[in-house]
Structures are given as C-alpha cells and as structure tokens.
Amino acid sequence: MSVKLAPRSLFLIVLGVCALAVLCWYLLRYQARQQEISLLQGELETIRMNADRYRAAQRGLPELRQTVARLEVERDGFLRALPANAQFGTVLDEMRRSVLAAGAEMTTFNVQPGTATGLPAGVRPINLNLGVSGPFAAVFRALRSMETMNRFTTVGGVNLQLPQATSFNPRLEGTLNLTVYTFDPAQAASAPGGTGAAPSAPAAPPATPQGGTQ
C-alpha cells in the first residue's frame, strides 16, 4: 500500500534535503577552503614582512660595511698599542716607575699566565701581582696610575694590610692584582686569517720575569 504525499509535504522534504546538502557543503567544503585561504594570506603577509625587512637590511648594507671596516681599523690600532709579549720587562719597569712617581714603593711582583675567552688572536692576558708599600695617598695614586696605564692594564683586586700604627699616616702594605694584556705575533700568525703584525712598542729584554723583589 503506497502513501501519497501531499505536494506541500513533498516540498518541505525536498527543501529540508537541500538545506542539509547546503549545510554539509558549507561545513565540509566552503569553511575549510576559507580557513585555507586565511592561512595562505597569513603566510603571504609574513613573507611580505620578511621581504621588506630584507630589503631594508640590504639598503643598510653599505653603512654596515663601513662600520665593520671602521671597527677593524680600531681593533688594529688597539693591537698595535699593546706591548709585545716578549717586551713584558718594559711594561714591568714602567709600572715600577709609576709606583715610585706616586710616592709608593714596589716591593714584590709575581707573574702568571692568564686565561680569557673572546680575545682577538694574538692577545694574551698575564696576571701580575704587585706588592706596594707606602702611605695611603701614595698607594691610592699608584692604583690610579695602574688603572689608566695605556688601556692595556685592568685592576682585578686590591688587598691592603695595616702594620702596627706608629703615626697618623702609617705605611700600608698592599697587593695589586692586575691583568696585563700583551700581543704575541706568533700566535696571531698561526690563527686562521691572522696577519702576525706585531704592535709598535719599544725594545726590551726578551725574557718574561716570573717574580722577584724590588
């Protein structure tokens, strides 16, 4: 026995099937394609931003090259100003004269190889402990002279001892912990891209002192 649907019911059924088909197409096809388009647009915008950044970097490349060249010239000038490793005796004698000029006395010294990272090829740090003696003002002036000694000396620490006080301005015994940066042409020449150019410095005894008293 067949059931005959009214035209109105048949129309509603067909309309519902069409609406369901449109909904499935929207969810499975149209919405997925819109998400894909949005994703591609985001990637395209990122690519455009990167391209603009690269073009800006390319425009600044000549200035960057000039800056690098200027820094290389400054680095070479700094290396030329460093004393040669074999001329450390001259540096030590200059320190002794600076201490005497400050009114203090250099009593002892101890030299040890230093360690450091990130230094240019050929630059070698040397740890130097100077024993100084004198009034506080003289020791302070000696310390200041070490700090400003041609940019190749740094002060790592100061130890002061007060002997038995015999006056209002007693003599102090102290130790200055210094790091002296020297230049080794042989080490610079053996490094990749090294030129081995020795810095200009006055001649001095070739041997590096290991310690002593003044």
PDB file of C-alpha atoms in Angstrom:
ATOM      1  CA  MET A   1       0.000   0.000   0.000  1.00  0.00           C
ATOM      2  CA  SER A   2       1.613   3.241  -1.108  1.00  0.00           C
ATOM      3  CA  VAL A   3       1.316   6.518   0.724  1.00  0.00           C
ATOM      4  CA  LYS A   4       0.746   9.525  -1.417  1.00  0.00           C
ATOM      5  CA  LEU A   5       2.332  12.654  -0.005  1.00  0.00           C
ATOM      6  CA  ALA A   6       0.732  15.966  -0.349  1.00  0.00           C
ATOM      7  CA  PRO A   7       2.544  18.470  -2.555  1.00  0.00           C
ATOM      8  CA  ARG A   8       3.192  20.679   0.459  1.00  0.00           C
ATOM      9  CA  SER A   9       4.836  17.835   2.411  1.00  0.00           C
ATOM     10  CA  LEU A  10       6.872  16.820  -0.606  1.00  0.00           C
ATOM     11  CA  PHE A  11       8.056  20.398  -0.996  1.00  0.00           C
ATOM     12  CA  LEU A  12       9.105  20.577   2.650  1.00  0.00           C
ATOM     13  CA  ILE A  13      11.026  17.300   2.382  1.00  0.00           C
ATOM     14  CA  VAL A  14      12.874  18.461  -0.720  1.00  0.00           C
ATOM     15  CA  LEU A  15      13.563  21.802   0.941  1.00  0.00           C
ATOM     16  CA  GLY A  16      14.982  20.058   4.033  1.00  0.00           C
ATOM     17  CA  VAL A  17      17.195  17.806   1.918  1.00  0.00           C
ATOM     18  CA  CYS A  18      18.500  20.841   0.008  1.00  0.00           C
ATOM     19  CA  ALA A  19      19.150  22.743   3.242  1.00  0.00           C
ATOM     20  CA  LEU A  20      21.026  19.738   4.661  1.00  0.00           C
ATOM     21  CA  ALA A  21      23.094  19.486   1.481  1.00  0.00           C
ATOM     22  CA  VAL A  22      23.918  23.202   1.622  1.00  0.00           C
ATOM     23  CA  LEU A  23      24.907  22.896   5.294  1.00  0.00           C
ATOM     24  CA  CYS A  24      27.183  19.935   4.574  1.00  0.00           C
ATOM     25  CA  TRP A  25      28.778  21.818   1.681  1.00  0.00           C
ATOM     26  CA  TYR A  26      29.319  24.865   3.886  1.00  0.00           C
ATOM     27  CA  LEU A  27      30.888  22.900   6.735  1.00  0.00           C
ATOM     28  CA  LEU A  28      32.942  20.446   4.721  1.00  0.00           C
ATOM     29  CA  ARG A  29      33.921  22.483   1.711  1.00  0.00           C
ATOM     30  CA  TYR A  30      33.384  26.230   1.963  1.00  0.00           C
ATOM     31  CA  GLN A  31      34.530  26.708   5.571  1.00  0.00           C
ATOM     32  CA  ALA A  32      37.607  24.515   5.073  1.00  0.00           C
ATOM     33  CA  ARG A  33      38.511  26.468   1.949  1.00  0.00           C
ATOM     34  CA  GLN A  34      38.073  29.777   3.799  1.00  0.00           C
ATOM     35  CA  GLN A  35      40.390  28.574   6.555  1.00  0.00           C
ATOM     36  CA  GLU A  36      42.948  27.547   3.958  1.00  0.00           C
ATOM     37  CA  ILE A  37      42.688  30.950   2.279  1.00  0.00           C
ATOM     38  CA  SER A  38      43.143  32.734   5.627  1.00  0.00           C
ATOM     39  CA  LEU A  39      46.201  30.600   6.377  1.00  0.00           C
ATOM     40  CA  LEU A  40      47.714  31.359   2.980  1.00  0.00           C
ATOM     41  CA  GLN A  41      47.018  35.067   3.434  1.00  0.00           C
ATOM     42  CA  GLY A  42      48.814  34.996   6.797  1.00  0.00           C
ATOM     43  CA  GLU A  43      51.815  33.240   5.257  1.00  0.00           C
ATOM     44  CA  LEU A  44      51.827  35.740   2.394  1.00  0.00           C
ATOM     45  CA  GLU A  45      51.797  38.645   4.854  1.00  0.00           C
ATOM     46  CA  THR A  46      54.702  37.092   6.757  1.00  0.00           C
ATOM     47  CA  ILE A  47      56.643  36.672   3.518  1.00  0.00           C
ATOM     48  CA  ARG A  48      55.973  40.294   2.598  1.00  0.00           C
ATOM     49  CA  MET A  49      57.184  41.494   6.003  1.00  0.00           C
ATOM     50  CA  ASN A  50      60.342  39.388   5.691  1.00  0.00           C
ATOM     51  CA  ALA A  51      60.927  40.724   2.190  1.00  0.00           C
ATOM     52  CA  ASP A  52      60.564  44.315   3.446  1.00  0.00           C
ATOM     53  CA  ARG A  53      62.976  43.585   6.281  1.00  0.00           C
ATOM     54  CA  TYR A  54      65.500  42.025   3.900  1.00  0.00           C
ATOM     55  CA  ARG A  55      65.233  44.994   1.538  1.00  0.00           C
ATOM     56  CA  ALA A  56      65.783  47.379   4.456  1.00  0.00           C
ATOM     57  CA  ALA A  57      68.802  45.341   5.554  1.00  0.00           C
ATOM     58  CA  GLN A  58      70.132  45.401   2.006  1.00  0.00           C
ATOM     59  CA  ARG A  59      69.809  49.186   1.906  1.00  0.00           C
ATOM     60  CA  GLY A  60      71.772  49.405   5.168  1.00  0.00           C
ATOM     61  CA  LEU A  61      74.476  47.002   3.971  1.00  0.00           C
ATOM     62  CA  PRO A  62      76.895  49.717   2.712  1.00  0.00           C
ATOM     63  CA  GLU A  63      76.716  51.521   6.054  1.00  0.00           C
ATOM     64  CA  LEU A  64      77.225  48.223   7.871  1.00  0.00           C
ATOM     65  CA  ARG A  65      80.312  47.507   5.775  1.00  0.00           C
ATOM     66  CA  GLN A  66      81.703  50.933   6.623  1.00  0.00           C
ATOM     67  CA  THR A  67      81.059  50.285  10.317  1.00  0.00           C
ATOM     68  CA  VAL A  68      82.815  46.912  10.133  1.00  0.00           C
ATOM     69  CA  ALA A  69      85.782  48.491   8.345  1.00  0.00           C
ATOM     70  CA  ARG A  70      85.978  51.233  10.990  1.00  0.00           C
ATOM     71  CA  LEU A  71      85.859  48.679  13.813  1.00  0.00           C
ATOM     72  CA  GLU A  72      88.604  46.645  12.141  1.00  0.00           C
ATOM     73  CA  VAL A  73      90.780  49.758  11.952  1.00  0.00           C
ATOM     74  CA  GLU A  74      90.108  50.485  15.636  1.00  0.00           C
ATOM     75  CA  ARG A  75      90.916  46.870  16.534  1.00  0.00           C
ATOM     76  CA  ASP A  76      94.184  47.002  14.599  1.00  0.00           C
ATOM     77  CA  GLY A  77      95.064  50.268  16.330  1.00  0.00           C
ATOM     78  CA  PHE A  78      94.330  48.711  19.713  1.00  0.00           C
ATOM     79  CA  LEU A  79      96.517  45.697  18.915  1.00  0.00           C
ATOM     80  CA  ARG A  80      99.370  47.946  17.800  1.00  0.00           C
ATOM     81  CA  ALA A  81      99.097  49.801  21.123  1.00  0.00           C
ATOM     82  CA  LEU A  82      99.519  46.594  23.142  1.00  0.00           C
ATOM     83  CA  PRO A  83     103.027  45.732  24.303  1.00  0.00           C
ATOM     84  CA  ALA A  84     104.595  42.679  22.725  1.00  0.00           C
ATOM     85  CA  ASN A  85     104.635  39.562  24.860  1.00  0.00           C
ATOM     86  CA  ALA A  86     108.441  39.420  24.658  1.00  0.00           C
ATOM     87  CA  GLN A  87     108.664  43.026  25.884  1.00  0.00           C
ATOM     88  CA  PHE A  88     106.888  42.495  29.185  1.00  0.00           C
ATOM     89  CA  GLY A  89     110.009  43.593  31.043  1.00  0.00           C
ATOM     90  CA  THR A  90     109.497  47.117  29.706  1.00  0.00           C
ATOM     91  CA  VAL A  91     105.917  47.114  30.991  1.00  0.00           C
ATOM     92  CA  LEU A  92     107.053  45.986  34.429  1.00  0.00           C
ATOM     93  CA  ASP A  93     109.729  48.674  34.543  1.00  0.00           C
ATOM     94  CA  GLU A  94     107.161  51.307  33.540  1.00  0.00           C
ATOM     95  CA  MET A  95     104.909  50.144  36.374  1.00  0.00           C
ATOM     96  CA  ARG A  96     107.780  50.418  38.824  1.00  0.00           C
ATOM     97  CA  ARG A  97     108.451  53.994  37.721  1.00  0.00           C
ATOM     98  CA  SER A  98     104.735  54.841  38.007  1.00  0.00           C
ATOM     99  CA  VAL A  99     104.622  53.490  41.558  1.00  0.00           C
ATOM    100  CA  LEU A 100     107.728  55.479  42.504  1.00  0.00           C
ATOM    101  CA  ALA A 101     106.283  58.620  40.905  1.00  0.00           C
ATOM    102  CA  ALA A 102     103.158  58.156  43.039  1.00  0.00           C
ATOM    103  CA  GLY A 103     105.298  58.186  46.191  1.00  0.00           C
ATOM    104  CA  ALA A 104     104.993  54.463  46.927  1.00  0.00           C
ATOM    105  CA  GLU A 105     107.431  51.577  46.583  1.00  0.00           C
ATOM    106  CA  MET A 106     107.052  48.350  44.612  1.00  0.00           C
ATOM    107  CA  THR A 107     108.316  45.632  46.932  1.00  0.00           C
ATOM    108  CA  THR A 108     107.474  42.385  45.114  1.00  0.00           C
ATOM    109  CA  PHE A 109     105.920  41.109  41.907  1.00  0.00           C
ATOM    110  CA  ASN A 110     104.595  37.772  40.731  1.00  0.00           C
ATOM    111  CA  VAL A 111     103.771  36.919  37.103  1.00  0.00           C
ATOM    112  CA  GLN A 112     101.488  34.097  35.964  1.00  0.00           C
ATOM    113  CA  PRO A 113      99.866  33.292  32.601  1.00  0.00           C
ATOM    114  CA  GLY A 114      96.251  34.415  32.471  1.00  0.00           C
ATOM    115  CA  THR A 115      93.218  32.843  30.839  1.00  0.00           C
ATOM    116  CA  ALA A 116      90.464  34.664  28.975  1.00  0.00           C
ATOM    117  CA  THR A 117      87.967  33.965  26.211  1.00  0.00           C
ATOM    118  CA  GLY A 118      86.720  36.125  23.382  1.00  0.00           C
ATOM    119  CA  LEU A 119      90.013  37.960  22.850  1.00  0.00           C
ATOM    120  CA  PRO A 120      91.411  38.706  19.374  1.00  0.00           C
ATOM    121  CA  ALA A 121      94.016  36.337  18.006  1.00  0.00           C
ATOM    122  CA  GLY A 122      97.429  37.038  19.476  1.00  0.00           C
ATOM    123  CA  VAL A 123      96.214  38.868  22.596  1.00  0.00           C
ATOM    124  CA  ARG A 124      97.487  37.151  25.741  1.00  0.00           C
ATOM    125  CA  PRO A 125      96.494  38.144  29.291  1.00  0.00           C
ATOM    126  CA  ILE A 126      99.147  37.982  32.007  1.00  0.00           C
ATOM    127  CA  ASN A 127      98.233  38.008  35.693  1.00  0.00           C
ATOM    128  CA  LEU A 128     100.527  40.273  37.680  1.00  0.00           C
ATOM    129  CA  ASN A 129     100.504  40.707  41.460  1.00  0.00           C
ATOM    130  CA  LEU A 130     102.372  43.810  42.594  1.00  0.00           C
ATOM    131  CA  GLY A 131     103.372  44.326  46.197  1.00  0.00           C
ATOM    132  CA  VAL A 132     103.342  48.024  47.090  1.00  0.00           C
ATOM    133  CA  SER A 133     104.236  49.883  50.245  1.00  0.00           C
ATOM    134  CA  GLY A 134     103.627  53.472  51.261  1.00  0.00           C
ATOM    135  CA  PRO A 135     101.153  55.887  52.833  1.00  0.00           C
ATOM    136  CA  PHE A 136      97.511  55.566  51.864  1.00  0.00           C
ATOM    137  CA  ALA A 137      97.572  58.554  49.497  1.00  0.00           C
ATOM    138  CA  ALA A 138     100.650  57.215  47.683  1.00  0.00           C
ATOM    139  CA  VAL A 139      99.167  53.716  47.353  1.00  0.00           C
ATOM    140  CA  PHE A 140      95.937  55.203  46.027  1.00  0.00           C
ATOM    141  CA  ARG A 141      97.834  57.276  43.444  1.00  0.00           C
ATOM    142  CA  ALA A 142      99.748  54.161  42.393  1.00  0.00           C
ATOM    143  CA  LEU A 143      96.463  52.297  41.963  1.00  0.00           C
ATOM    144  CA  ARG A 144      95.060  55.104  39.812  1.00  0.00           C
ATOM    145  CA  SER A 145      98.178  55.087  37.647  1.00  0.00           C
ATOM    146  CA  MET A 146      97.757  51.333  37.087  1.00  0.00           C
ATOM    147  CA  GLU A 147      94.104  51.779  36.105  1.00  0.00           C
ATOM    148  CA  THR A 148      94.930  54.393  33.457  1.00  0.00           C
ATOM    149  CA  MET A 149      98.059  52.744  32.094  1.00  0.00           C
ATOM    150  CA  ASN A 150      97.628  52.969  28.310  1.00  0.00           C
ATOM    151  CA  ARG A 151      94.391  50.938  28.245  1.00  0.00           C
ATOM    152  CA  PHE A 152      96.147  47.558  28.466  1.00  0.00           C
ATOM    153  CA  THR A 153      96.016  47.028  32.238  1.00  0.00           C
ATOM    154  CA  THR A 154      92.982  46.182  34.367  1.00  0.00           C
ATOM    155  CA  VAL A 155      92.822  46.002  38.162  1.00  0.00           C
ATOM    156  CA  GLY A 156      91.138  42.865  39.475  1.00  0.00           C
ATOM    157  CA  GLY A 157      91.573  43.406  43.200  1.00  0.00           C
ATOM    158  CA  VAL A 158      93.371  45.325  45.929  1.00  0.00           C
ATOM    159  CA  ASN A 159      94.499  43.893  49.272  1.00  0.00           C
ATOM    160  CA  LEU A 160      95.736  46.306  51.931  1.00  0.00           C
ATOM    161  CA  GLN A 161      97.310  45.490  55.277  1.00  0.00           C
ATOM    162  CA  LEU A 162      97.972  47.919  58.094  1.00  0.00           C
ATOM    163  CA  PRO A 163     101.086  47.128  60.130  1.00  0.00           C
ATOM    164  CA  GLN A 164     101.437  48.425  63.633  1.00  0.00           C
ATOM    165  CA  ALA A 165     100.480  52.084  63.511  1.00  0.00           C
ATOM    166  CA  THR A 166     103.285  54.388  64.593  1.00  0.00           C
ATOM    167  CA  SER A 167     101.828  57.669  63.294  1.00  0.00           C
ATOM    168  CA  PHE A 168      98.649  59.234  61.972  1.00  0.00           C
ATOM    169  CA  ASN A 169      99.785  58.417  58.415  1.00  0.00           C
ATOM    170  CA  PRO A 170     101.302  54.920  58.667  1.00  0.00           C
ATOM    171  CA  ARG A 171     102.787  52.992  55.783  1.00  0.00           C
ATOM    172  CA  LEU A 172     100.475  50.403  54.273  1.00  0.00           C
ATOM    173  CA  GLU A 173     101.451  47.090  52.759  1.00  0.00           C
ATOM    174  CA  GLY A 174      99.264  46.089  49.824  1.00  0.00           C
ATOM    175  CA  THR A 175      98.957  43.855  46.794  1.00  0.00           C
ATOM    176  CA  LEU A 176      97.534  44.979  43.454  1.00  0.00           C
ATOM    177  CA  ASN A 177      96.046  42.159  41.390  1.00  0.00           C
ATOM    178  CA  LEU A 178      96.453  43.243  37.765  1.00  0.00           C
ATOM    179  CA  THR A 179      95.855  41.765  34.332  1.00  0.00           C
ATOM    180  CA  VAL A 180      98.210  42.988  31.621  1.00  0.00           C
ATOM    181  CA  TYR A 181      97.230  42.337  28.000  1.00  0.00           C
ATOM    182  CA  THR A 182     100.099  41.705  25.612  1.00  0.00           C
ATOM    183  CA  PHE A 183     100.350  40.819  21.937  1.00  0.00           C
ATOM    184  CA  ASP A 184     102.020  37.670  20.616  1.00  0.00           C
ATOM    185  CA  PRO A 185     102.715  37.965  16.852  1.00  0.00           C
ATOM    186  CA  ALA A 186     103.459  34.236  16.519  1.00  0.00           C
ATOM    187  CA  GLN A 187     100.088  33.293  17.987  1.00  0.00           C
ATOM    188  CA  ALA A 188      98.310  35.819  15.759  1.00  0.00           C
ATOM    189  CA  ALA A 189     100.063  34.459  12.660  1.00  0.00           C
ATOM    190  CA  SER A 190      99.083  30.866  13.478  1.00  0.00           C
ATOM    191  CA  ALA A 191      95.403  31.775  13.941  1.00  0.00           C
ATOM    192  CA  PRO A 192      93.049  31.479  10.908  1.00  0.00           C
ATOM    193  CA  GLY A 193      93.222  34.734   8.976  1.00  0.00           C
ATOM    194  CA  GLY A 194      95.946  36.090  11.242  1.00  0.00           C
ATOM    195  CA  THR A 195      98.442  38.554   9.850  1.00  0.00           C
ATOM    196  CA  GLY A 196     101.011  38.308  12.593  1.00  0.00           C
ATOM    197  CA  ALA A 197     101.620  42.049  12.578  1.00  0.00           C
ATOM    198  CA  ALA A 198     103.462  42.991  15.728  1.00  0.00           C
ATOM    199  CA  PRO A 199     102.381  46.130  17.590  1.00  0.00           C
ATOM    200  CA  SER A 200     104.772  49.022  17.810  1.00  0.00           C
ATOM    201  CA  ALA A 201     106.467  49.050  21.206  1.00  0.00           C
ATOM    202  CA  PRO A 202     109.933  49.878  22.500  1.00  0.00           C
ATOM    203  CA  ALA A 203     112.543  47.173  22.649  1.00  0.00           C
ATOM    204  CA  ALA A 204     113.031  45.311  25.907  1.00  0.00           C
ATOM    205  CA  PRO A 205     114.616  42.148  27.273  1.00  0.00           C
ATOM    206  CA  PRO A 206     113.062  39.087  25.594  1.00  0.00           C
ATOM    207  CA  ALA A 207     112.596  37.072  28.777  1.00  0.00           C
ATOM    208  CA  THR A 208     109.366  37.367  30.772  1.00  0.00           C
ATOM    209  CA  PRO A 209     110.038  37.738  34.514  1.00  0.00           C
ATOM    210  CA  GLN A 210     108.405  35.212  36.804  1.00  0.00           C
ATOM    211  CA  GLY A 211     108.668  37.015  40.124  1.00  0.00           C
ATOM    212  CA  GLY A 212     111.003  38.918  42.368  1.00  0.00           C
ATOM    213  CA  THR A 213     111.504  41.779  44.725  1.00  0.00           C
ATOM    214  CA  GLN A 214     112.380  45.401  44.206  1.00  0.00           C
TER     215      GLN A 214
END
